[in-house]
Coordinates of C-alpha atoms in Angstrom, one line a residue:
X253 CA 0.0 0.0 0.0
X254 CA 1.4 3.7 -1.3
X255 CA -0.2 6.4 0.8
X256 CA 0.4 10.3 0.3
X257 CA -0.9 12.8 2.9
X258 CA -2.0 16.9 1.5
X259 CA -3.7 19.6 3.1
X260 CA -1.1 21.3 5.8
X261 CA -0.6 24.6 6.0
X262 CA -0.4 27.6 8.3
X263 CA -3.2 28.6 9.7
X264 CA -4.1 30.5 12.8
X265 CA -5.5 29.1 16.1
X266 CA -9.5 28.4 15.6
X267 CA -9.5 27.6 12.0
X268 CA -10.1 24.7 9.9
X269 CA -8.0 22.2 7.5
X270 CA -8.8 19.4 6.0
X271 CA -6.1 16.9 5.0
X272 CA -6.2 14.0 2.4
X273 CA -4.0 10.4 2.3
X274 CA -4.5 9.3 -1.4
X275 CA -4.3 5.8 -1.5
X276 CA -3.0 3.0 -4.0
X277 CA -2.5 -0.6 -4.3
X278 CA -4.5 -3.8 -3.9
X279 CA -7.4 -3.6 -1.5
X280 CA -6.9 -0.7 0.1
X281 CA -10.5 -1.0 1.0
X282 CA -9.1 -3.6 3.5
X283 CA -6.5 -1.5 5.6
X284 CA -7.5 0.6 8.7
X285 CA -6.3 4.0 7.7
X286 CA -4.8 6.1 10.7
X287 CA -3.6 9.7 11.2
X288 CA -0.9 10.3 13.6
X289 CA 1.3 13.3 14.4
X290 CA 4.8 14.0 15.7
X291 CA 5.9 17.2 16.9
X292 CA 9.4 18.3 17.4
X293 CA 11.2 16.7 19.9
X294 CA 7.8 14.9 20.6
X295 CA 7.2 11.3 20.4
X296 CA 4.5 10.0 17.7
X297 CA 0.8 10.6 19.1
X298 CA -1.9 8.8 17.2
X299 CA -4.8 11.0 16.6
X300 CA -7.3 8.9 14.8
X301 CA -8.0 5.7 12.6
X302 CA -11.3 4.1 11.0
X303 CA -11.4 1.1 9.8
X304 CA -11.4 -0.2 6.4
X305 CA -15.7 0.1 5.8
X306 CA -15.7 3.6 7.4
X307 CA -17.9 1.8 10.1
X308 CA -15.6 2.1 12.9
X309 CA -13.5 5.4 14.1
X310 CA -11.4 5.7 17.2
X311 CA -10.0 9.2 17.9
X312 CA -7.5 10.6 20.9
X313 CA -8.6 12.1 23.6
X314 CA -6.9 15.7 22.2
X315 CA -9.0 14.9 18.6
X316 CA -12.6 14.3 20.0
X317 CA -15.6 16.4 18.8
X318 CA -12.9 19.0 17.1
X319 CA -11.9 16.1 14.4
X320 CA -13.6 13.9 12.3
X321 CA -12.0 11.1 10.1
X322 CA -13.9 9.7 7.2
X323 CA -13.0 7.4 4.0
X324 CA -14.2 7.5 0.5
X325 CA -13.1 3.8 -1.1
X326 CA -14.1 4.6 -4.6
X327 CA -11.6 7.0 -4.3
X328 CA -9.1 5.4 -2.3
X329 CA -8.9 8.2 -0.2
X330 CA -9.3 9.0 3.4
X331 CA -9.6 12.4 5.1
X332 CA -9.5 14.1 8.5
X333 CA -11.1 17.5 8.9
X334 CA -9.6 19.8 11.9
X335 CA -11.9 22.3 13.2
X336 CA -11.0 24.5 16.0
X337 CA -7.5 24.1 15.3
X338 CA -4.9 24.6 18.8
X339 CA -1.1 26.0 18.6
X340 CA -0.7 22.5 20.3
X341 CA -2.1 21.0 16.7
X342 CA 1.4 22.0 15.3
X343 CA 3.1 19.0 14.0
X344 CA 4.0 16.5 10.8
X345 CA 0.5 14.6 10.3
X346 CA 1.2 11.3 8.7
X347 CA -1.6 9.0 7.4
X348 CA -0.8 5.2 7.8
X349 CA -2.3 1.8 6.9
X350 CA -2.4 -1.2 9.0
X351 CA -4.3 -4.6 8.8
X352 CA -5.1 -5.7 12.4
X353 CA -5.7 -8.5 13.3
X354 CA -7.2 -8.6 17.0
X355 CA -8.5 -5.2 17.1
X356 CA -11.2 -2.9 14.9
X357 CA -8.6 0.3 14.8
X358 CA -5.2 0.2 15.1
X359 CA -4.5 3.0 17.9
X360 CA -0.6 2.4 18.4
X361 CA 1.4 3.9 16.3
X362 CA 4.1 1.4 15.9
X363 CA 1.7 -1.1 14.9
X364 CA 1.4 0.7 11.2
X365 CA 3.1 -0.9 8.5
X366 CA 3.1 1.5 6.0
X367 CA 3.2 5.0 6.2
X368 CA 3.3 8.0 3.6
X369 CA 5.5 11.0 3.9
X370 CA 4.4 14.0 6.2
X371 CA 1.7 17.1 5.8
X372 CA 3.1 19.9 8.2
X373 CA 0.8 21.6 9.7
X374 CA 1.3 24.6 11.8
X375 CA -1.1 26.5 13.6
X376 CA 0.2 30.3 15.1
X377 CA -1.7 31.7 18.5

C-alpha cells in the first residue's frame, strides 16, 4: 500500500483544514487507515484511525468532537477535517495503513506498516 498525505498549512488558532491520504494498491478497502502526528522533539501521538468500511473510528482524547475522520473507497482516499485548530495541533501529520488483526482500529502507532511521507501543519496563536 502507497499512501500520500495533502492539506497542511499555516493557519491561525480556531480555523479549519482538511487533509487527504491518497491511496494506491491492492485492497486498500481492507486496511484501517490512521492519522498520527509527531511534533518536534515529541514522540508520535496517534490521533485517529477508521477502519477499512468507514464503520468504525477511534479518535485521541486531544482529537474528540474537534476532528472527524472519514474514507471514501471509490476513491481510495481517506480524510481528517480539523476544526477549532490549537497552537498545540502544530506537527507532521502522517496517514498510515495497518491490517489488524485482534483489534477494529489500530491506535498504536508502531503497529502501522506502511506509512506516507508528512503534511506539516502549523497553527500560530
Amino acid at each position: 500500500v502507497q499512501l500520500q498525505a495533502s492539506g497542511g498549512g499555516l493557519v491561525q488558532a480556531g480555523a479549519s483544514l482538511k487533509l487527504s491520504c491518497a491511496a494506491s494498491g491492492r485492497t486498500v478497502s481492507k486496511y484501517v487507515i490512521g492519522w498520527i502526528r509527531q511534533a518536534p522533539g515529541k514522540e508520535r501521538e496517534f490521533v485517529a484511525g477508521i477502519s477499512g468500511s468507514g464503520e468504525s473510528t477511534f479518535y485521541a482524547d486531544s482529537a474528540k468532537g474537534r476532528f472527524t475522520i472519514t474514507r471514501d473507497n471509490a476513491k481510495n482516499t481517506v480524510y481528517l477535517q480539523m476544526n477549532s485548530l490549537k497552537p498545540d495541533d502544530t506537527a507532521t501529520y502522517y496517514c498510515a495503513a495497518d491490517l489488524p488483526q485482534y483489534v477494529v482500529v489500530t491506535t498504536t502507532p508502531s503497529m502501522y506498516d506502511y506509512w506516507g511521507q508528512g503534511t506539516q501543519v502549523t497553527v500560530s496563536s
